Amino acid sequence: MRVTSGILLFSFGFVAFASTRDNSIMRVGSGIKIGTSEKGSVRGGSFGTSRVRTGIRIGDARIHNGSARQRIVQPIESTEVPQLITTFSSATNQDVMNNLTVGMIVPYKSFGTREYTRAITSALTSLQRSTRGPKLGLFQRYDIRVRIAMKPLTPSPIAILNSLCKEFLSVNVSAILYLMNYEQYGRSTASAQYFLQLAGYLGIPVIAWNADNSGLERRASQSSLQLQLAPSLEHQTAAMLSILERYKWHQFSVVTSQIAGHDDFIQAVRERISDMQDTFKFSILNAVLVTRPEDLSELVNSESRVILLYSTRDEAIQILKEARRRKITGENYVWVVTQSVIENLQTSQHFPAGMLGVHFDTSSTSLVNEIATAIRVFAYGVEDFVSDPINANRSLKTHLSCEGNGDSRWNTGDTFFRYLKNVTVEGDQGKPNVEFTQDGVLKAAELKIMNLRPGVNEQQPLWEQIGIWKSWQKEGLDIKDIVWPGGSHTPPQGVPEKFHLKITFLEEPPYINLAPPDPITGKCLMDRGILCRVAKESDINGIDIAEAHRNESFYQCCSGFCIDLLERFADELGFIYELVRVEDGRWGTSKNGKWNGLIADLVNRRTDMVMTSLMINSEREAVVDFTVPYMETGIAIVVAKRTGIISPTAFLEPFDTASWMLVGLVAIHAATLMIFLFEWLSPSGFDMKINPPNSPQKPLPVSQMNTSLNHRFSLFRTYWLVWAVLFQAAVHVDSPRGFTARFMTNVWAMFAVVFLAIYTANLAAFMITREEFHEFTGVDDHRLAKPFSHKPMFKFGTISWSHTDSTISKYFREMHTYMKAFNKTTVSEGIEAVISGDMDAFIYDGTVLDYLVAQDEDCRLLTVGSWYAMTGYGIAFPRNSKYVQMFNKRLLDYRENGDLERLRRYWMTGTCKPGKEVQKSSDPLALEQFLSAFLLLMCGILLAALLLLLEHLYFKYVRHHLAKSDRGGCCALVSLSMGKSLTFRGAVYEAQDILRYHRCRDPICDTRTWKVKHELDMARMRIRQLEKDLESHGIKPSQIKFVNAVEVATPRDMTRNHIASTEYAGQFLPTEIYRIFDEDTSRTEVAEMETVL
């Protein structure tokens, strides 16, 4: 074997040893034959050995045995103990069997060879003949040989290397059984560590049972191929913590020496605590590594009363001797020790009675019994290995050599180890099967719980088993009567004796809430907290305490965040307390170098502790001691939300400006122009003519008049149609006659449906009441920092003599001077002033304001801006108080495990929920919630008045000029009303209106009017006379109807189109001036208006 790393440092120079001659093996028949064979010796340097071999044959198997007495040698010499080869097979033909060798290292003892041989033979025989478990077929193929090597307590590295090279590698061992019950935890542990590392380096699996396995640094040697049959360090820590859980000891300390594996012990304890955190919470107060006696002083000042000890027995004697001198082994202290301290149940006078410990049997008898288990594990692993077809070409022979002519590592060893690790060996009756974890540790273990009891007649105390711990059971701990420290029969509390603290507070929700106690019992209900004194001490002197408890002016019930936190402190630190309200009701500020309030009580040492929402600042820290902050806070601003009116342009907000421009200027006008254009181009419409077919310029025959009279369409009427369709108005409209124009109208109607659906769907989101509030950026907002710079000035304040007031007076003097007039005495007064509108803002601690905002059921409050002067709340103590460190440690633990966050979520949750605001939306609408609709109506009225003014201006100044220029009737194409006003009939109807509403203002006008009417009546009588004359001559006059003065004055039918000159056709036949002849297509117009008037 070539040595290439430092792991074989001690092997240099020993590969030149003289090789041992192959020993001859005597074959005899069946039975047992004891005899002697040749002797040999090996020499290398100053190292010498002598061997005597004796052969034992059982059945057809060969057994070679030898023995020699161990000699006392000098340090330069090493002693090699006798070796033994035991073989076992069930085959009758020995020549066809394959030899399978396994090495076994056991402690040296006189006449131990026979005992070990008997255990091996019994194990192999029972394994072959056993009816329990699977039937093993390996005995049909392999002749199992066990090579025994007995080693002294502390073999040298030379002996370890020599044992591997000459005793194990030379016979190609497939595994090594390492069974040792030495518990020196010194050189023996180092030797075992060295041996196991060498075996792991060579790739040879090791099945170990060693009492000091807890000292092996398994985490440091990941390459070790080791299965551990003895209870591990993890099993011991689990058993020790189960004792603590049994007696409700939540906090403890760990003490270790520099024993091998002490770091692994502490790590195992922490991992077990993490696994149990859901069922039981532990807390490690101290972890002390003892290198000198002064290291135990840390336990003297600790609150721990339960101590776990991991060390050797000799080290434990020195540690407990020093602990007794420092008075930490008294009646209230419980020491729980590991197997390494108990060892072989020997005690010392320095061990205090009442100690507890975990233990497993490490006697020689127990070791011999474990040989059978180790061989079973090996056999089952071989069986699984050879049964797997994948391993058909793999050999279980190592072929390693220290002479350099073999492999440096057995490559099959890792594969074989996986099979060994996955075996399951049937356990004894009532015990679980032997199985291993992926780390090679035994899954199920059993440990004894030991109690150190006082000796009889003042003799040394004795270890006595009081219970048992089984890892495979959920309630695996079974303990009977225990003698506790000091001879007590009741377990200690596990915490220090309760001490008394006077705690001062000042109420402030949600940290401390006050509520009256029950007036009958004088006690607080479960949800009311604990009793706290609110009266001065002088006020309750001479008053019966029970009567004072029922009087709410003396005592009240305190609850809240700080009270829950205080209760946890009291339970875990073990103290009782008295809660007293500060007498002057102030938080604590310095005025001319003199403190008041809570800080004054601490400075003058009138209290032991202040527990409330006390903010930490540099001035307070200069005179008192604070713990680490348990919650962060700062100075914040709270304002009230005001209900504002809906924006006047809320009805326009569903669409942006570009969308409205696209609809109003593009879509509407484009649709109007296209509909009118299609109507003008259509043959059934205007047919590309300026005037309709029944125009006065081109009269139609009477037969075509009926269809032409119904065609009333123009550009303005197209606009009216487009707007009516867009808003789905139920008004009278004139539809176009052309098919194309009507199709375009339907397309516009579909656009209107989509547009209105989108508009109405989004309108509700904008037609809601807007909440208005003062959006300050923070305390340093210029409107607050310089209050006189804003008109009108804002009204704001805070609590006098508070941290906020002190901070503002220090950094914002102008602001502080102004707000004095608005300051309040309590936070509730400030909040009410903001809600009622007496103040615009209230400035105070951020977390308190957040809580009050969340508690407002109507959600009328709001915190604005960023927090100023960030700091935290802390628990305050007088200077150099001994309690600061213990509270600091607890606060850090609560922060780490999330307890502080859970308390914060519980107490900071409010009743302001979004659901309540949804409920308010069903209330009746106020005027301001649809004020924009009235504004829209008012704008429409003003616009209509403007149009009326324009209409008057048109008739008075524009119409007569337009009538002269518009000879083709183009205006009628744009607007029928405008075209009507420019025709003769329009003038006639205007004259009718004048005649109907005309009132003369002087007698001359009345006379002339009467004269005209009289002449008209005379003309009418003359016409009738002439008709009668014509009838008397046999001539039938034309059917002509005359318009009298009364008919002229009657109102016109405004629902019809009055532009056509045929409006009165079929109703009356005017005089010669107005009549229309049936045959004639022309119409006579009167030149003189006076006849009509």
Short mmCIF file of N, CA, C and O in Angstrom, two decimals, residues 481-567:
data_model
loop_
_atom_site.label_atom_id
_atom_site.label_comp_id
_atom_site.label_asym_id
_atom_site.label_seq_id
_atom_site.Cartn_x
_atom_site.Cartn_y
_atom_site.Cartn_z
N ASP A 481 -39.43 6.58 41.73
CA ASP A 481 -39.06 7.56 42.75
C ASP A 481 -37.61 8.00 42.59
O ASP A 481 -36.71 7.19 42.33
N ILE A 482 -37.40 9.29 42.80
CA ILE A 482 -36.08 9.90 42.66
C ILE A 482 -35.71 10.57 43.97
O ILE A 482 -36.55 11.21 44.62
N VAL A 483 -34.46 10.44 44.33
CA VAL A 483 -33.93 11.22 45.45
C VAL A 483 -33.34 12.49 44.85
O VAL A 483 -32.38 12.46 44.09
N TRP A 484 -33.96 13.62 45.18
CA TRP A 484 -33.56 14.90 44.59
C TRP A 484 -32.44 15.53 45.42
O TRP A 484 -32.18 15.12 46.56
N PRO A 485 -31.78 16.52 44.86
CA PRO A 485 -30.70 17.18 45.60
C PRO A 485 -31.20 17.70 46.95
O PRO A 485 -32.31 18.22 47.07
N GLY A 486 -30.33 17.56 47.97
CA GLY A 486 -30.70 17.99 49.30
C GLY A 486 -31.57 16.99 50.02
O GLY A 486 -32.10 17.29 51.09
N GLY A 487 -31.77 15.79 49.44
CA GLY A 487 -32.60 14.77 50.06
C GLY A 487 -34.08 15.03 49.92
O GLY A 487 -34.90 14.35 50.55
N SER A 488 -34.47 15.97 49.06
CA SER A 488 -35.88 16.28 48.89
C SER A 488 -36.57 15.21 48.07
O SER A 488 -35.97 14.54 47.23
N HIS A 489 -37.88 15.04 48.33
CA HIS A 489 -38.67 14.07 47.57
C HIS A 489 -39.54 14.77 46.52
O HIS A 489 -40.35 14.12 45.86
N THR A 490 -39.39 16.05 46.37
CA THR A 490 -40.11 16.81 45.33
C THR A 490 -39.08 17.44 44.39
O THR A 490 -38.02 17.91 44.83
N PRO A 491 -39.37 17.44 43.11
CA PRO A 491 -38.39 17.99 42.15
C PRO A 491 -38.24 19.49 42.31
O PRO A 491 -39.20 20.19 42.65
N PRO A 492 -37.05 20.00 42.09
CA PRO A 492 -36.86 21.46 42.13
C PRO A 492 -37.66 22.15 41.03
O PRO A 492 -38.09 21.52 40.04
N GLN A 493 -37.83 23.44 41.16
CA GLN A 493 -38.59 24.21 40.18
C GLN A 493 -37.83 24.39 38.87
O GLN A 493 -38.43 24.63 37.84
N GLY A 494 -36.53 24.29 38.94
CA GLY A 494 -35.74 24.47 37.73
C GLY A 494 -35.50 25.92 37.39
O GLY A 494 -34.89 26.23 36.36
N VAL A 495 -36.00 26.82 38.19
CA VAL A 495 -35.82 28.26 37.97
C VAL A 495 -35.42 28.87 39.31
O VAL A 495 -35.61 28.28 40.37
N PRO A 496 -34.86 30.07 39.29
CA PRO A 496 -34.46 30.69 40.56
C PRO A 496 -35.67 30.97 41.44
O PRO A 496 -36.82 31.01 41.00
N GLU A 497 -35.38 31.15 42.71
CA GLU A 497 -36.43 31.51 43.64
C GLU A 497 -37.03 32.85 43.20
O GLU A 497 -36.35 33.74 42.71
N LYS A 498 -38.33 32.96 43.36
CA LYS A 498 -39.02 34.16 42.87
C LYS A 498 -38.56 35.39 43.64
O LYS A 498 -38.46 35.37 44.86
N PHE A 499 -38.28 36.45 42.89
CA PHE A 499 -37.91 37.73 43.49
C PHE A 499 -38.98 38.75 43.16
O PHE A 499 -39.78 38.57 42.22
N HIS A 500 -39.02 39.82 43.91
CA HIS A 500 -40.09 40.81 43.81
C HIS A 500 -39.59 42.05 43.06
O HIS A 500 -38.47 42.51 43.29
N LEU A 501 -40.44 42.56 42.17
CA LEU A 501 -40.13 43.78 41.43
C LEU A 501 -41.29 44.76 41.54
O LEU A 501 -42.46 44.35 41.42
N LYS A 502 -40.96 46.01 41.79
CA LYS A 502 -41.96 47.08 41.73
C LYS A 502 -41.86 47.71 40.34
O LYS A 502 -40.82 48.25 39.97
N ILE A 503 -42.94 47.66 39.61
CA ILE A 503 -42.95 48.10 38.20
C ILE A 503 -43.89 49.28 38.08
O ILE A 503 -45.06 49.21 38.49
N THR A 504 -43.39 50.35 37.51
CA THR A 504 -44.18 51.56 37.29
C THR A 504 -44.61 51.63 35.83
O THR A 504 -43.86 51.22 34.93
N PHE A 505 -45.80 52.16 35.60
CA PHE A 505 -46.32 52.22 34.24
C PHE A 505 -47.10 53.52 34.05
O PHE A 505 -47.40 54.24 35.01
N LEU A 506 -47.45 53.78 32.80
CA LEU A 506 -48.37 54.85 32.42
C LEU A 506 -49.20 54.30 31.27
O LEU A 506 -48.65 53.81 30.28
N GLU A 507 -50.51 54.37 31.43
CA GLU A 507 -51.39 53.72 30.46
C GLU A 507 -51.32 54.41 29.10
O GLU A 507 -51.22 55.63 28.99
N GLU A 508 -51.38 53.58 28.07
CA GLU A 508 -51.47 54.05 26.70
C GLU A 508 -51.85 52.88 25.82
O GLU A 508 -51.06 51.94 25.64
N PRO A 509 -53.07 52.88 25.30
CA PRO A 509 -53.48 51.78 24.42
C PRO A 509 -52.61 51.73 23.17
O PRO A 509 -52.20 52.78 22.66
N PRO A 510 -52.31 50.55 22.65
CA PRO A 510 -52.72 49.22 23.12
C PRO A 510 -51.70 48.58 24.05
O PRO A 510 -51.80 47.40 24.33
N TYR A 511 -50.72 49.35 24.46
CA TYR A 511 -49.65 48.77 25.28
C TYR A 511 -50.13 48.51 26.70
O TYR A 511 -49.85 47.45 27.26
N ILE A 512 -50.84 49.45 27.29
CA ILE A 512 -51.46 49.23 28.60
C ILE A 512 -52.84 49.88 28.57
O ILE A 512 -52.96 51.09 28.38
N ASN A 513 -53.86 49.07 28.73
CA ASN A 513 -55.24 49.53 28.79
C ASN A 513 -55.75 49.41 30.23
O ASN A 513 -55.37 48.48 30.95
N LEU A 514 -56.60 50.31 30.62
CA LEU A 514 -57.19 50.29 31.95
C LEU A 514 -58.67 49.98 31.85
O LEU A 514 -59.37 50.50 30.97
N ALA A 515 -59.15 49.15 32.78
CA ALA A 515 -60.57 48.81 32.86
C ALA A 515 -60.89 48.57 34.33
O ALA A 515 -60.05 48.09 35.09
N PRO A 516 -62.10 48.91 34.75
CA PRO A 516 -62.45 48.72 36.18
C PRO A 516 -62.54 47.24 36.53
O PRO A 516 -62.95 46.42 35.72
N PRO A 517 -62.18 46.89 37.78
CA PRO A 517 -62.28 45.48 38.21
C PRO A 517 -63.72 45.12 38.54
O PRO A 517 -64.63 45.97 38.52
N ASP A 518 -63.94 43.87 38.82
CA ASP A 518 -65.26 43.42 39.20
C ASP A 518 -65.63 44.04 40.56
O ASP A 518 -64.89 43.91 41.53
N PRO A 519 -66.76 44.76 40.65
CA PRO A 519 -67.08 45.48 41.89
C PRO A 519 -67.41 44.57 43.07
O PRO A 519 -67.40 45.02 44.21
N ILE A 520 -67.68 43.31 42.80
CA ILE A 520 -68.03 42.39 43.89
C ILE A 520 -66.80 41.65 44.40
O ILE A 520 -66.50 41.65 45.60
N THR A 521 -66.06 41.03 43.48
CA THR A 521 -64.90 40.24 43.89
C THR A 521 -63.63 41.06 43.96
O THR A 521 -62.67 40.65 44.63
N GLY A 522 -63.60 42.18 43.26
CA GLY A 522 -62.38 42.97 43.24
C GLY A 522 -61.28 42.36 42.40
O GLY A 522 -60.12 42.76 42.51
N LYS A 523 -61.63 41.41 41.54
CA LYS A 523 -60.65 40.75 40.68
C LYS A 523 -60.91 41.10 39.23
O LYS A 523 -61.98 41.61 38.87
N CYS A 524 -59.92 40.82 38.42
CA CYS A 524 -60.04 41.09 36.98
C CYS A 524 -60.53 39.83 36.28
O CYS A 524 -60.13 38.72 36.63
N LEU A 525 -61.38 40.03 35.30
CA LEU A 525 -61.81 38.92 34.47
C LEU A 525 -60.66 38.44 33.61
O LEU A 525 -59.60 39.08 33.52
N MET A 526 -60.88 37.32 32.96
CA MET A 526 -59.79 36.71 32.18
C MET A 526 -59.27 37.63 31.10
O MET A 526 -58.08 37.67 30.82
N ASP A 527 -60.17 38.40 30.46
CA ASP A 527 -59.76 39.29 29.38
C ASP A 527 -59.48 40.70 29.84
O ASP A 527 -59.26 41.59 29.03
N ARG A 528 -59.53 40.92 31.15
CA ARG A 528 -59.29 42.27 31.68
C ARG A 528 -57.86 42.45 32.17
O ARG A 528 -57.50 43.54 32.57
N GLY A 529 -57.06 41.38 32.22
CA GLY A 529 -55.69 41.53 32.64
C GLY A 529 -55.48 41.30 34.11
O GLY A 529 -56.08 40.41 34.73
N ILE A 530 -54.61 42.10 34.73
CA ILE A 530 -54.21 41.94 36.11
C ILE A 530 -54.45 43.24 36.87
O ILE A 530 -54.53 44.32 36.28
N LEU A 531 -54.54 43.12 38.19
CA LEU A 531 -54.77 44.30 39.02
C LEU A 531 -53.52 45.18 39.07
O LEU A 531 -52.40 44.68 39.19
N CYS A 532 -53.74 46.49 38.97
CA CYS A 532 -52.64 47.44 39.07
C CYS A 532 -53.14 48.67 39.85
O CYS A 532 -54.29 49.09 39.70
N ARG A 533 -52.27 49.22 40.66
CA ARG A 533 -52.65 50.35 41.51
C ARG A 533 -52.53 51.64 40.72
O ARG A 533 -51.48 51.91 40.12
N VAL A 534 -53.59 52.43 40.72
CA VAL A 534 -53.60 53.71 40.01
C VAL A 534 -53.61 54.89 40.97
O VAL A 534 -53.46 56.03 40.55
N ALA A 535 -53.81 54.63 42.25
CA ALA A 535 -53.84 55.70 43.25
C ALA A 535 -52.46 55.87 43.86
O ALA A 535 -51.60 54.98 43.79
N LYS A 536 -52.23 57.00 44.48
CA LYS A 536 -50.98 57.24 45.17
C LYS A 536 -50.90 56.34 46.40
O LYS A 536 -51.91 55.95 46.98
N GLU A 537 -49.68 56.07 46.79
CA GLU A 537 -49.50 55.20 47.95
C GLU A 537 -50.06 55.83 49.23
O GLU A 537 -50.59 55.13 50.09
N SER A 538 -49.96 57.15 49.30
CA SER A 538 -50.47 57.84 50.49
C SER A 538 -51.99 57.78 50.57
O SER A 538 -52.57 57.89 51.65
N ASP A 539 -52.66 57.61 49.41
CA ASP A 539 -54.13 57.60 49.40
C ASP A 539 -54.72 56.30 49.93
O ASP A 539 -55.88 56.27 50.33
N ILE A 540 -53.95 55.22 49.87
CA ILE A 540 -54.51 53.92 50.28
C ILE A 540 -53.98 53.48 51.63
O ILE A 540 -54.30 52.36 52.07
N ASN A 541 -53.19 54.32 52.28
CA ASN A 541 -52.72 53.96 53.62
C ASN A 541 -53.89 53.88 54.59
O ASN A 541 -54.73 54.78 54.65
N GLY A 542 -53.97 52.83 55.34
CA GLY A 542 -55.04 52.65 56.31
C GLY A 542 -56.32 52.09 55.74
O GLY A 542 -57.30 51.94 56.45
N ILE A 543 -56.35 51.79 54.43
CA ILE A 543 -57.56 51.24 53.78
C ILE A 543 -57.38 49.74 53.63
O ILE A 543 -56.29 49.26 53.27
N ASP A 544 -58.45 49.01 53.92
CA ASP A 544 -58.42 47.56 53.77
C ASP A 544 -58.11 47.21 52.31
O ASP A 544 -58.72 47.74 51.37
N ILE A 545 -57.13 46.31 52.12
CA ILE A 545 -56.67 46.00 50.77
C ILE A 545 -57.76 45.35 49.93
O ILE A 545 -57.89 45.61 48.72
N ALA A 546 -58.60 44.50 50.54
CA ALA A 546 -59.69 43.87 49.78
C ALA A 546 -60.71 44.91 49.33
O ALA A 546 -61.24 44.84 48.22
N GLU A 547 -60.99 45.87 50.21
CA GLU A 547 -61.92 46.93 49.85
C GLU A 547 -61.33 47.83 48.77
O GLU A 547 -62.02 48.29 47.87
N ALA A 548 -60.02 48.07 48.85
CA ALA A 548 -59.36 48.92 47.83
C ALA A 548 -59.38 48.26 46.47
O ALA A 548 -59.51 48.94 45.44
N HIS A 549 -59.29 46.94 46.44
CA HIS A 549 -59.32 46.24 45.15
C HIS A 549 -60.66 46.40 44.44
O HIS A 549 -60.72 46.39 43.21
N ARG A 550 -61.73 46.56 45.18
CA ARG A 550 -63.06 46.73 44.58
C ARG A 550 -63.34 48.18 44.18
O ARG A 550 -64.33 48.44 43.50
N ASN A 551 -62.48 49.09 44.58
CA ASN A 551 -62.66 50.51 44.27
C ASN A 551 -61.81 50.86 43.06
O ASN A 551 -60.58 50.80 43.11
N GLU A 552 -62.47 51.22 41.96
CA GLU A 552 -61.72 51.48 40.74
C GLU A 552 -60.89 52.76 40.81
O GLU A 552 -60.04 52.99 39.94
N SER A 553 -61.12 53.60 41.77
CA SER A 553 -60.27 54.78 41.92
C SER A 553 -58.93 54.43 42.56
O SER A 553 -57.97 55.21 42.49
N PHE A 554 -58.85 53.24 43.17
CA PHE A 554 -57.60 52.78 43.76
C PHE A 554 -56.90 51.75 42.87
O PHE A 554 -55.70 51.83 42.64
N TYR A 555 -57.66 50.78 42.39
CA TYR A 555 -57.10 49.70 41.57
C TYR A 555 -57.93 49.54 40.30
O TYR A 555 -59.15 49.69 40.33
N GLN A 556 -57.23 49.24 39.23
CA GLN A 556 -57.90 48.93 37.97
C GLN A 556 -57.23 47.72 37.34
O GLN A 556 -56.18 47.27 37.81
N CYS A 557 -57.84 47.24 36.29
CA CYS A 557 -57.31 46.07 35.59
C CYS A 557 -56.48 46.54 34.40
O CYS A 557 -56.98 47.27 33.53
N CYS A 558 -55.22 46.11 34.36
CA CYS A 558 -54.31 46.46 33.27
C CYS A 558 -54.21 45.30 32.29
O CYS A 558 -54.05 44.15 32.69
N SER A 559 -54.29 45.64 31.03
CA SER A 559 -54.13 44.64 29.97
C SER A 559 -53.45 45.32 28.79
O SER A 559 -53.32 46.53 28.76
N GLY A 560 -53.02 44.51 27.84
CA GLY A 560 -52.41 45.08 26.65
C GLY A 560 -51.12 44.35 26.28
O GLY A 560 -50.75 43.31 26.85
N PHE A 561 -50.45 44.90 25.29
CA PHE A 561 -49.23 44.33 24.76
C PHE A 561 -48.18 44.17 25.86
O PHE A 561 -47.57 43.11 26.02
N CYS A 562 -47.91 45.21 26.60
CA CYS A 562 -46.87 45.18 27.64
C CYS A 562 -47.23 44.23 28.77
O CYS A 562 -46.35 43.59 29.35
N ILE A 563 -48.51 44.12 29.09
CA ILE A 563 -48.91 43.21 30.17
C ILE A 563 -48.69 41.76 29.76
O ILE A 563 -48.19 40.94 30.55
N ASP A 564 -49.03 41.41 28.52
CA ASP A 564 -48.78 40.05 28.05
C ASP A 564 -47.29 39.74 28.04
O ASP A 564 -46.85 38.64 28.39
N LEU A 565 -46.49 40.74 27.62
CA LEU A 565 -45.05 40.54 27.61
C LEU A 565 -44.51 40.41 29.03
O LEU A 565 -43.63 39.57 29.31
N LEU A 566 -45.04 41.19 29.95
CA LEU A 566 -44.61 41.11 31.34
C LEU A 566 -44.96 39.76 31.96
O LEU A 566 -44.18 39.20 32.74
N GLU A 567 -46.10 39.22 31.62
CA GLU A 567 -46.49 37.91 32.13
C GLU A 567 -45.52 36.82 31.67
O GLU A 567 -45.18 35.92 32.43
#
